[in-house]
Coordinates of C-alpha atoms in Angstrom, one line a residue:
Chain A
M22 CA -73.0 -36.9 35.1
I23 CA -70.4 -38.3 32.7
I24 CA -67.8 -35.8 33.9
D25 CA -67.8 -37.4 37.3
K26 CA -67.1 -40.8 35.7
L27 CA -64.2 -39.3 33.7
Y28 CA -62.9 -37.5 36.7
D29 CA -62.9 -40.7 38.7
A30 CA -61.2 -42.7 35.9
A31 CA -58.5 -40.0 35.6
H32 CA -57.8 -40.3 39.3
K33 CA -58.2 -44.0 39.9
K34 CA -56.6 -45.3 36.7
S35 CA -54.7 -42.3 35.3
P36 CA -55.1 -39.2 33.2
V37 CA -53.8 -41.1 30.2
C38 CA -56.2 -41.0 27.2
V39 CA -55.2 -43.6 24.6
G40 CA -55.7 -42.2 21.1
L41 CA -57.1 -44.9 18.8
D42 CA -56.1 -43.2 15.6
P43 CA -55.1 -46.2 13.6
Q44 CA -53.5 -46.3 10.2
Y45 CA -52.9 -49.5 8.2
S46 CA -49.1 -49.0 8.3
Y47 CA -49.2 -49.2 12.1
L48 CA -50.4 -52.8 12.2
P49 CA -48.0 -55.5 13.2
Q50 CA -47.2 -57.9 10.3
Y51 CA -49.2 -60.8 11.7
L52 CA -52.4 -58.7 11.4
K53 CA -51.6 -57.5 8.0
D54 CA -51.2 -61.1 6.9
K55 CA -54.7 -62.1 8.0
D56 CA -57.2 -63.0 5.3
W57 CA -59.6 -60.2 6.7
S58 CA -60.8 -56.9 5.4
V59 CA -58.9 -53.8 6.5
G60 CA -61.7 -52.8 8.8
E61 CA -61.6 -56.2 10.5
K62 CA -57.8 -56.1 10.9
I63 CA -58.0 -52.6 12.5
F64 CA -60.8 -53.6 14.8
E65 CA -58.7 -56.5 16.1
Y66 CA -55.7 -54.1 16.5
N67 CA -57.9 -51.7 18.5
K68 CA -59.3 -54.5 20.6
K69 CA -55.9 -55.7 21.6
I70 CA -54.8 -52.1 22.4
V71 CA -57.8 -51.6 24.6
D72 CA -57.3 -54.9 26.4
A73 CA -53.6 -54.1 27.0
S74 CA -54.3 -50.6 28.4
I75 CA -57.7 -50.7 30.1
E76 CA -56.1 -51.2 33.6
D77 CA -54.1 -48.0 33.3
A78 CA -55.8 -45.7 30.9
G79 CA -58.5 -43.3 32.0
C80 CA -60.2 -43.1 28.7
Y81 CA -60.0 -43.6 24.9
K82 CA -60.2 -41.0 22.2
L83 CA -61.0 -42.1 18.6
Q84 CA -60.1 -39.7 15.8
I85 CA -63.0 -40.3 13.4
A86 CA -60.9 -39.0 10.4
C87 CA -58.8 -42.2 10.5
Y88 CA -61.9 -44.2 10.1
E89 CA -63.6 -41.9 7.5
A90 CA -60.4 -42.3 5.4
L91 CA -61.3 -46.0 5.0
G92 CA -64.8 -45.3 3.9
L93 CA -67.8 -47.4 5.0
E94 CA -65.7 -50.3 6.3
G95 CA -63.7 -47.8 8.4
L96 CA -66.8 -46.4 9.9
E97 CA -68.1 -49.9 10.7
C98 CA -64.8 -50.5 12.5
F99 CA -65.3 -47.1 14.3
A100 CA -68.8 -48.2 15.5
K101 CA -67.5 -51.6 16.7
S102 CA -64.5 -50.1 18.5
L103 CA -66.7 -47.6 20.4
K104 CA -69.0 -50.5 21.4
Y105 CA -66.2 -52.6 22.5
I106 CA -64.7 -49.8 24.7
R107 CA -68.0 -48.9 26.3
E108 CA -69.0 -52.5 26.9
K109 CA -65.8 -52.9 28.8
G110 CA -66.9 -50.1 31.1
A111 CA -64.3 -47.6 29.8
I112 CA -65.0 -44.1 28.6
A113 CA -65.0 -43.2 24.9
I114 CA -64.3 -39.8 23.4
S115 CA -65.2 -39.4 19.7
D116 CA -62.9 -36.8 18.3
I117 CA -65.2 -35.5 15.6
K118 CA -64.8 -31.7 16.0
R119 CA -68.2 -31.1 14.5
G120 CA -69.7 -27.6 14.5
D121 CA -72.8 -26.4 12.6
I122 CA -76.1 -24.6 12.8
S123 CA -78.6 -25.8 15.4
S124 CA -80.7 -28.0 13.2
T125 CA -77.6 -29.7 11.9
A126 CA -76.0 -30.0 15.3
K127 CA -79.1 -31.8 16.4
Q128 CA -78.5 -34.4 13.7
Y129 CA -74.9 -34.8 14.9
A130 CA -76.1 -35.2 18.4
I131 CA -78.4 -38.0 17.3
G132 CA -75.6 -39.5 15.3
H133 CA -73.0 -39.6 18.0
F134 CA -75.0 -39.8 21.3
T135 CA -77.3 -42.6 20.1
G136 CA -77.3 -45.5 17.6
D137 CA -74.3 -47.1 15.8
F138 CA -71.8 -44.4 16.8
E139 CA -72.9 -43.9 20.4
T140 CA -70.1 -42.5 22.5
D141 CA -69.6 -40.7 25.9
F142 CA -68.0 -37.5 24.8
I143 CA -67.6 -35.7 21.5
T144 CA -65.3 -32.8 20.5
V145 CA -66.9 -29.7 19.1
N146 CA -65.8 -26.6 17.2
A147 CA -67.8 -23.5 18.3
Y148 CA -66.6 -21.0 15.6
M149 CA -70.4 -20.7 14.8
G150 CA -71.2 -19.8 18.4
E151 CA -73.7 -21.3 20.9
D152 CA -76.0 -22.6 18.1
A153 CA -73.4 -25.2 17.4
V154 CA -73.4 -26.3 21.0
S155 CA -76.9 -25.9 22.6
P156 CA -78.5 -28.9 20.7
Y157 CA -76.2 -31.1 22.7
Y158 CA -77.5 -29.8 26.1
E159 CA -80.4 -32.2 26.4
F160 CA -77.9 -35.1 25.9
L161 CA -75.6 -33.7 28.7
E162 CA -78.5 -34.5 31.1
K163 CA -78.5 -38.1 29.8
D164 CA -74.9 -38.8 30.8
K165 CA -73.1 -37.4 27.7
G166 CA -70.4 -34.7 27.5
M167 CA -68.3 -32.7 25.1
F168 CA -65.0 -30.9 24.8
I169 CA -64.9 -27.6 22.8
L170 CA -61.8 -26.3 21.0
I171 CA -60.2 -23.4 22.7
K172 CA -56.5 -23.2 22.0
T173 CA -55.4 -26.1 19.8
S174 CA -51.9 -27.8 19.8
N175 CA -51.0 -27.3 16.2
P176 CA -48.4 -24.8 14.8
S177 CA -50.9 -22.6 13.0
S178 CA -53.4 -22.5 15.8
G179 CA -52.5 -18.9 16.5
E180 CA -53.6 -17.5 13.1
I181 CA -57.1 -17.1 14.3
Q182 CA -57.1 -18.1 18.0
D183 CA -54.3 -15.7 19.1
L184 CA -55.8 -12.6 17.3
K185 CA -55.8 -9.7 19.8
L186 CA -59.0 -8.1 21.0
G187 CA -57.8 -5.3 23.2
E188 CA -56.4 -7.1 26.3
S189 CA -57.9 -10.4 25.3
T190 CA -57.6 -12.9 22.4
V191 CA -60.0 -15.0 20.4
Y192 CA -59.1 -18.1 22.3
Q193 CA -59.7 -16.3 25.6
E194 CA -63.1 -15.1 24.5
M195 CA -63.9 -18.6 23.3
G196 CA -62.9 -19.8 26.8
K197 CA -65.2 -17.3 28.5
L198 CA -68.1 -18.4 26.4
V199 CA -67.5 -22.1 26.9
S200 CA -67.1 -21.6 30.6
S201 CA -70.4 -19.8 30.8
W202 CA -72.2 -22.5 28.8
G203 CA -70.8 -25.1 31.1
E204 CA -72.1 -23.6 34.3
A205 CA -75.4 -25.5 34.0
F206 CA -73.6 -28.8 33.7
V207 CA -71.2 -29.0 36.7
G208 CA -71.0 -32.4 38.3
N209 CA -70.2 -33.5 41.8
C210 CA -66.5 -33.4 41.0
G211 CA -66.7 -29.7 40.6
F212 CA -66.1 -29.8 36.8
S213 CA -68.6 -29.4 33.9
S214 CA -69.6 -31.9 31.4
I215 CA -68.7 -29.2 28.8
G216 CA -64.9 -29.5 28.8
A217 CA -62.3 -27.8 26.6
V218 CA -59.5 -28.8 24.3
V219 CA -56.2 -27.0 25.0
G220 CA -52.9 -28.1 23.7
L221 CA -50.0 -29.0 25.9
T222 CA -47.8 -27.3 23.3
Y223 CA -48.8 -23.8 24.5
P224 CA -48.2 -23.8 28.3
K225 CA -48.4 -20.0 28.8
E226 CA -51.8 -19.9 27.0
F227 CA -52.9 -22.9 29.0
E228 CA -52.2 -21.0 32.3
V229 CA -54.4 -18.1 31.1
V230 CA -57.2 -20.5 30.0
K231 CA -57.2 -22.3 33.4
Q232 CA -57.8 -19.0 35.1
I233 CA -60.7 -18.1 32.8
M234 CA -62.2 -21.6 33.1
P235 CA -61.8 -22.8 36.7
K236 CA -64.6 -25.4 36.5
T237 CA -63.5 -26.8 33.1
F238 CA -62.0 -30.3 32.6
F239 CA -59.5 -30.4 29.8
L240 CA -58.8 -32.8 26.9
I241 CA -55.1 -32.2 26.3
P242 CA -53.4 -33.1 23.1
G243 CA -49.7 -32.5 22.4
Y244 CA -48.0 -35.1 24.6
G245 CA -45.1 -37.1 23.2
A246 CA -44.8 -36.9 19.4
Q247 CA -45.9 -33.2 19.5
G248 CA -43.4 -32.3 22.2
G249 CA -45.3 -32.1 25.6
T250 CA -43.8 -33.8 28.6
G251 CA -45.0 -35.1 32.0
K252 CA -43.5 -32.1 33.7
D253 CA -45.6 -29.8 31.5
I254 CA -48.7 -31.7 32.5
A255 CA -47.8 -31.4 36.2
E256 CA -47.5 -27.7 35.9
I257 CA -51.0 -27.6 34.5
F258 CA -52.6 -30.0 37.0
K259 CA -50.9 -28.5 40.1
D260 CA -53.5 -29.1 42.9
D261 CA -55.7 -31.5 41.1
I262 CA -55.9 -33.7 38.0
C263 CA -58.1 -31.4 35.9
G264 CA -57.9 -33.2 32.5
V265 CA -56.9 -36.2 30.5
V266 CA -53.9 -36.2 28.3
N267 CA -54.0 -37.8 24.9
S268 CA -51.3 -39.8 23.3
S269 CA -51.8 -41.8 20.1
R270 CA -48.7 -42.7 18.1
G271 CA -46.5 -43.0 21.3
I272 CA -48.8 -45.8 22.5
I273 CA -50.3 -47.5 19.5
T274 CA -47.1 -47.7 17.5
A275 CA -45.0 -48.7 20.6
H276 CA -44.2 -52.1 19.0
K277 CA -42.6 -50.6 15.9
N278 CA -39.0 -51.9 15.4
K279 CA -39.6 -54.3 18.3
T280 CA -42.1 -57.0 17.2
E281 CA -44.5 -57.7 14.4
G282 CA -46.2 -60.5 16.3
E283 CA -49.2 -61.1 18.5
D284 CA -47.2 -60.0 21.4
F285 CA -47.3 -56.3 20.2
D286 CA -49.7 -55.6 23.0
V287 CA -46.9 -56.0 25.5
C288 CA -45.2 -53.0 24.1
V289 CA -48.5 -51.1 24.1
N290 CA -49.0 -52.0 27.8
Q291 CA -45.6 -50.8 28.7
A292 CA -46.0 -47.5 26.8
V293 CA -49.2 -46.7 28.7
K294 CA -47.5 -47.6 32.0
D295 CA -44.5 -45.4 31.1
M296 CA -46.7 -42.5 30.2
K297 CA -48.7 -42.9 33.4
E298 CA -45.5 -43.0 35.4
D299 CA -44.1 -40.0 33.5
I300 CA -47.2 -37.9 34.5
L301 CA -47.8 -39.2 38.0
S302 CA -44.1 -39.0 39.1
W303 CA -44.3 -35.2 38.8
L304 CA -47.5 -34.8 40.8
Chain B
M5 CA -60.0 -26.8 -12.2
I6 CA -63.2 -27.8 -10.4
I7 CA -64.1 -24.1 -9.8
D8 CA -64.3 -23.6 -13.5
K9 CA -66.9 -26.4 -13.8
L10 CA -68.9 -25.0 -10.9
Y11 CA -68.7 -21.5 -12.4
D12 CA -70.0 -22.8 -15.7
A13 CA -72.8 -24.7 -14.1
A14 CA -73.8 -21.7 -12.0
H15 CA -74.0 -19.7 -15.2
K16 CA -75.4 -22.3 -17.7
K17 CA -77.9 -24.0 -15.4
S18 CA -78.3 -21.6 -12.4
P19 CA -76.8 -20.7 -9.1
V20 CA -79.3 -22.9 -7.3
C21 CA -77.6 -25.5 -5.0
V22 CA -80.0 -28.2 -3.9
G23 CA -79.4 -29.1 -0.3
L24 CA -79.9 -32.9 0.0
D25 CA -80.4 -32.8 3.8
P26 CA -83.0 -35.5 4.2
Q27 CA -84.9 -36.5 7.2
Y28 CA -87.2 -39.5 7.4
S29 CA -90.3 -37.2 8.0
Y30 CA -89.8 -35.5 4.7
L31 CA -90.4 -38.6 2.7
P32 CA -93.7 -38.9 0.8
Q33 CA -95.9 -41.6 2.2
Y34 CA -95.5 -44.0 -0.8
L35 CA -91.7 -44.2 0.1
K36 CA -92.3 -44.6 3.8
D37 CA -94.6 -47.6 2.9
K38 CA -91.9 -49.5 1.0
D39 CA -90.5 -52.6 2.5
W40 CA -87.0 -51.2 2.4
S41 CA -84.4 -50.0 4.9
V42 CA -84.5 -46.3 5.9
G43 CA -81.2 -45.8 4.0
E44 CA -82.7 -47.3 0.8
K45 CA -85.8 -45.2 1.1
I46 CA -83.8 -42.0 1.5
F47 CA -81.5 -43.0 -1.4
E48 CA -84.6 -43.4 -3.7
Y49 CA -85.9 -40.0 -2.4
N50 CA -82.5 -38.4 -3.2
K51 CA -82.4 -40.0 -6.6
K52 CA -85.8 -38.7 -7.6
I53 CA -84.9 -35.2 -6.3
V54 CA -81.7 -35.2 -8.4
D55 CA -83.5 -36.4 -11.5
A56 CA -86.2 -33.7 -11.0
S57 CA -83.7 -30.9 -10.6
I58 CA -80.6 -31.7 -12.7
E59 CA -81.6 -29.5 -15.6
D60 CA -81.9 -26.4 -13.5
A61 CA -79.6 -26.8 -10.5
G62 CA -76.0 -25.8 -10.6
C63 CA -74.9 -28.2 -7.9
Y64 CA -75.9 -30.4 -4.9
K65 CA -74.9 -30.0 -1.3
L66 CA -75.2 -32.9 1.1
Q67 CA -75.2 -32.2 4.8
I68 CA -73.4 -35.2 6.2
A69 CA -75.0 -34.8 9.6
C70 CA -78.3 -35.9 8.3
Y71 CA -76.6 -39.2 7.2
E72 CA -74.5 -39.6 10.3
A73 CA -77.7 -39.4 12.3
L74 CA -78.8 -42.6 10.7
G75 CA -75.6 -44.5 11.5
L76 CA -73.9 -46.9 9.1
E77 CA -76.9 -47.3 6.7
G78 CA -77.1 -43.5 6.6
L79 CA -73.5 -43.2 5.5
E80 CA -74.0 -45.9 2.9
C81 CA -76.9 -43.8 1.5
F82 CA -74.5 -40.8 1.6
A83 CA -71.9 -42.7 -0.5
K84 CA -74.5 -43.9 -3.0
S85 CA -76.1 -40.4 -3.3
L86 CA -72.7 -38.8 -4.0
K87 CA -71.9 -41.5 -6.6
Y88 CA -75.3 -41.0 -8.3
I89 CA -74.9 -37.2 -8.5
R90 CA -71.4 -37.4 -9.9
E91 CA -72.2 -40.1 -12.4
K92 CA -74.9 -37.9 -13.8
G93 CA -72.2 -35.3 -14.4
A94 CA -73.4 -32.9 -11.7
I95 CA -71.2 -31.3 -9.0
A96 CA -71.4 -32.5 -5.4
I97 CA -70.5 -30.5 -2.3
S98 CA -70.1 -32.5 0.9
D99 CA -71.0 -30.2 3.7
I100 CA -68.8 -31.8 6.4
K101 CA -67.2 -28.6 8.0
R102 CA -64.2 -30.6 9.1
G103 CA -61.2 -28.9 10.6
D104 CA -58.3 -30.5 12.4
I105 CA -54.5 -30.7 12.6
S106 CA -52.6 -31.5 9.5
S107 CA -52.1 -35.2 9.9
T108 CA -55.8 -35.5 10.6
A109 CA -56.9 -33.2 7.8
K110 CA -54.9 -35.5 5.5
Q111 CA -57.1 -38.4 6.6
Y112 CA -60.2 -36.4 6.0
A113 CA -58.9 -35.5 2.5
I114 CA -58.4 -39.2 1.7
G115 CA -61.8 -39.9 3.1
H116 CA -63.7 -37.3 1.1
F117 CA -61.7 -36.8 -2.0
T118 CA -61.2 -40.5 -2.7
G119 CA -63.0 -43.8 -2.0
D120 CA -66.6 -44.4 -0.9
F121 CA -67.3 -40.8 -0.1
E122 CA -65.6 -39.1 -3.0
T123 CA -67.0 -35.7 -3.7
D124 CA -66.1 -32.5 -5.7
F125 CA -66.0 -29.9 -2.9
I126 CA -66.0 -30.1 0.9
T127 CA -66.7 -27.4 3.5
V128 CA -63.9 -26.7 6.0
N129 CA -63.7 -24.9 9.4
A130 CA -60.4 -23.1 9.7
Y131 CA -60.5 -22.1 13.4
M132 CA -57.2 -24.1 13.7
G133 CA -55.5 -22.1 11.0
E134 CA -53.8 -23.2 7.8
D135 CA -52.8 -26.6 9.2
A136 CA -56.5 -27.5 8.8
V137 CA -56.5 -26.5 5.2
S138 CA -53.1 -27.2 3.6
P139 CA -53.4 -31.0 3.5
Y140 CA -56.1 -30.5 0.9
Y141 CA -53.9 -28.4 -1.5
E142 CA -52.6 -31.5 -3.3
F143 CA -56.1 -32.5 -4.1
L144 CA -57.1 -29.1 -5.4
E145 CA -54.6 -29.8 -8.2
K146 CA -56.6 -33.0 -8.9
D147 CA -59.9 -31.2 -9.6
K148 CA -61.2 -30.9 -6.0
G149 CA -62.2 -27.8 -4.2
M150 CA -63.4 -26.5 -0.8
F151 CA -65.4 -23.8 0.9
I152 CA -64.1 -22.4 4.2
L153 CA -66.5 -20.9 6.8
I154 CA -66.1 -17.1 7.0
K155 CA -69.4 -15.5 8.3
T156 CA -72.1 -18.2 8.8
S157 CA -75.8 -17.7 8.5
N158 CA -77.0 -18.7 12.0
P159 CA -78.2 -16.3 14.7
S160 CA -75.2 -16.8 17.1
S161 CA -72.5 -16.6 14.4
G162 CA -71.4 -13.2 15.7
E163 CA -70.4 -14.5 19.1
I164 CA -66.9 -15.3 17.8
Q165 CA -67.0 -14.2 14.2
D166 CA -68.0 -10.6 14.9
L167 CA -65.4 -10.0 17.7
K168 CA -63.7 -6.7 17.0
L169 CA -59.9 -6.6 16.3
G170 CA -59.3 -2.8 16.1
E171 CA -61.0 -1.8 12.8
S172 CA -61.4 -5.4 11.7
T173 CA -63.3 -8.5 13.0
V174 CA -62.5 -12.2 13.3
Y175 CA -64.6 -13.1 10.2
Q176 CA -62.7 -10.4 8.2
E177 CA -59.3 -11.8 9.3
M178 CA -60.5 -15.2 8.4
G179 CA -61.5 -13.8 5.0
K180 CA -58.1 -12.3 4.4
L181 CA -56.4 -15.6 5.3
V182 CA -58.6 -17.7 3.1
S183 CA -58.2 -15.2 0.2
S184 CA -54.4 -15.5 0.5
W185 CA -54.5 -19.3 0.7
G186 CA -56.7 -19.3 -2.4
E187 CA -54.4 -17.2 -4.6
A188 CA -52.5 -20.4 -5.8
F189 CA -55.7 -22.1 -7.0
V190 CA -57.4 -19.5 -9.2
G191 CA -59.0 -21.0 -12.3
N192 CA -59.7 -19.7 -15.8
C193 CA -63.0 -18.2 -14.5
G194 CA -61.0 -15.9 -12.2
F195 CA -62.2 -17.5 -9.0
S196 CA -60.3 -19.8 -6.7
S197 CA -61.0 -23.5 -5.9
I198 CA -60.8 -22.4 -2.3
G199 CA -64.2 -20.7 -1.8
A200 CA -65.9 -19.3 1.2
V201 CA -69.2 -19.9 3.1
V202 CA -71.0 -16.6 3.8
G203 CA -74.6 -16.5 4.9
L204 CA -77.2 -14.5 3.0
T205 CA -78.7 -13.5 6.4
Y206 CA -75.9 -11.0 6.9
P207 CA -75.9 -8.7 3.8
K208 CA -73.8 -5.9 5.3
E209 CA -71.1 -8.3 6.4
F210 CA -71.3 -10.0 2.9
E211 CA -70.5 -6.7 1.3
V212 CA -67.4 -6.3 3.4
V213 CA -66.3 -9.9 2.7
K214 CA -66.7 -9.5 -1.1
Q215 CA -64.3 -6.6 -1.0
I216 CA -61.7 -8.5 1.0
M217 CA -62.1 -11.6 -1.2
P218 CA -62.5 -10.5 -4.8
K219 CA -61.4 -13.8 -6.3
T220 CA -63.5 -16.0 -4.0
F221 CA -66.5 -17.9 -5.1
F222 CA -69.2 -18.3 -2.4
L223 CA -71.3 -21.0 -1.1
I224 CA -74.3 -19.1 0.3
P225 CA -76.7 -20.6 2.8
G226 CA -79.7 -18.7 4.3
Y227 CA -82.1 -18.5 1.3
G228 CA -85.8 -19.3 1.9
A229 CA -86.5 -20.9 5.3
Q230 CA -83.7 -18.8 6.9
G231 CA -85.0 -15.5 5.4
G232 CA -82.8 -14.6 2.4
T233 CA -84.5 -13.6 -0.9
G234 CA -83.6 -13.4 -4.6
K235 CA -83.2 -9.7 -4.3
D236 CA -80.6 -10.2 -1.6
I237 CA -78.7 -12.5 -3.9
A238 CA -78.8 -10.1 -6.8
E239 CA -77.3 -7.4 -4.5
I240 CA -74.4 -9.7 -3.8
F241 CA -73.9 -10.9 -7.4
K242 CA -74.1 -7.5 -9.0
D243 CA -71.8 -7.8 -12.1
D244 CA -71.3 -11.6 -12.1
I245 CA -72.7 -14.8 -10.5
C246 CA -70.0 -15.2 -7.9
G247 CA -71.5 -18.0 -5.9
V248 CA -74.1 -20.8 -5.5
V249 CA -77.1 -20.4 -3.2
N250 CA -78.2 -23.3 -1.2
S251 CA -81.8 -24.2 -0.4
S252 CA -82.8 -27.4 1.3
R253 CA -86.2 -27.6 2.9
G254 CA -87.6 -25.1 0.4
I255 CA -86.9 -27.7 -2.4
I256 CA -86.9 -31.1 -0.9
T257 CA -90.1 -30.7 1.1
A258 CA -91.9 -28.8 -1.7
H259 CA -94.4 -31.7 -1.9
K260 CA -95.6 -31.4 1.7
N261 CA -99.3 -30.8 2.0
K262 CA -99.6 -31.4 -1.8
T263 CA -98.9 -35.0 -2.5
E264 CA -97.7 -38.1 -0.8
G265 CA -97.3 -40.0 -4.1
E266 CA -94.6 -40.8 -6.7
D267 CA -95.4 -37.5 -8.4
F268 CA -93.7 -35.6 -5.5
D269 CA -90.9 -34.9 -7.9
V270 CA -93.1 -32.5 -9.9
C271 CA -93.3 -30.3 -6.8
V272 CA -89.5 -30.5 -6.4
N273 CA -89.0 -29.6 -10.0
Q274 CA -91.3 -26.6 -9.7
A275 CA -89.6 -25.4 -6.5
V276 CA -86.2 -25.4 -8.2
K277 CA -87.5 -23.6 -11.2
D278 CA -89.2 -21.0 -8.9
M279 CA -86.0 -20.4 -7.0
K280 CA -84.0 -20.1 -10.3
E281 CA -86.5 -17.6 -11.5
D282 CA -86.5 -15.7 -8.2
I283 CA -82.7 -15.2 -8.5
L284 CA -82.4 -14.6 -12.2
S285 CA -85.2 -12.2 -12.5
W286 CA -83.2 -9.7 -10.3
L287 CA -80.0 -10.0 -12.3

């Protein structure tokens, strides 16, 4: 199961998930100066980031919005970047946060687990209930996985997710549902191929979620630019590395104000090593 | 404001929203036989459906999952179909159900309100709160709009949406939030450019939502294949046409078992007219 591969990578390499969320302004000047399309420049940027981080990073997460923003050539770059990562033997997470009725979810499954945009994991929004999730089950048996939104890292996440239902909350109920759906897909590592997205920015809520979802592996946004630290991560991991921690700007713009040249990947490499050290030093 | 244009179209043409959710199997044989790519065949199919329905349909909704399922050529077809609809002066709704933190939502806004995938309305999932919505506000002032998921039409929609919060429910709280966000974007027609998705399959819940959201225009799935009828719609509309009603399979596969030829558009035209009549006869 794909979750066993991710669990291994998180332990053997690190729980660092490199967020490939490129924007044109992030590119070093030497790439901007190339006589290429924007899509080609960003693909080259992504490739160099992958090469500079693959020894230390457990996985890569691609925020599809950054590619959709560039239209068709952006999505071509998205497809090529996924292919590059997976051909290198690394694990790709497509951060697409799709969620729709079952016939539509089936189309998304085809779109992101096969063909041009084939990936290893997708992120899913289950506001519509299990119909938005069950069409992916058949793919979980074919070495695919997903992370479902529980308690997100952003400031307004509480508006819906923290609403109180007696002793519980909406995000806790979402956690219970996702945990039950995941039971059928638990791998050898003890975690399910149905994981959960929980932000590092809400440590108290994370503690509650962990108790509700003991077999769930986490995709954790909120490190670095959003305020989360290595110590926060250690408090979540405690006995075992039970998730991967995403950082995007902290890694892919590490060269800013340092170099605009081809050697920008040295800064990227250092940023990944620093993040890995920041996390592992507390464990 | 775009909501005024949609309101006008719903009144002058009809509240019928044609769902351009193509699958290869839906195509008449004569198109399957063409020596074209799948994307080109589906674009031709969409064009003929648009031409056959534009006199009677208030708008078009494109489910992006059906295009993502076909990879890059599917998304090229998506882009061309949107362009075709809008150049004909009709209103396009991209059913993308995106929802993410503000920096990401900004990228989606650029991706779907400008460039290759430019559309008039998008659908949005606000499980993450207002952060997932506010980046679109600046585009609402530039003649764009959105529909946010409140109570969806699918069988499992209640798992999260119907959870009880004292006297209220999650979908009602979502309705109150969306209604308050929409206050700033009310057009001359009295409705906001921030609309709501509520399924025809839950009439009791729809009644409650309408009371919570008096200035909200609705995108209504659930007609036809999912069980909703013209009478159900009339009970929602009552005094005024306050929404558009989507039908996909009922219209775009109307030729099945009838013709496999170029004249398939006659069946599509009749299906749209029948649906229009089915709704208007009750008003």
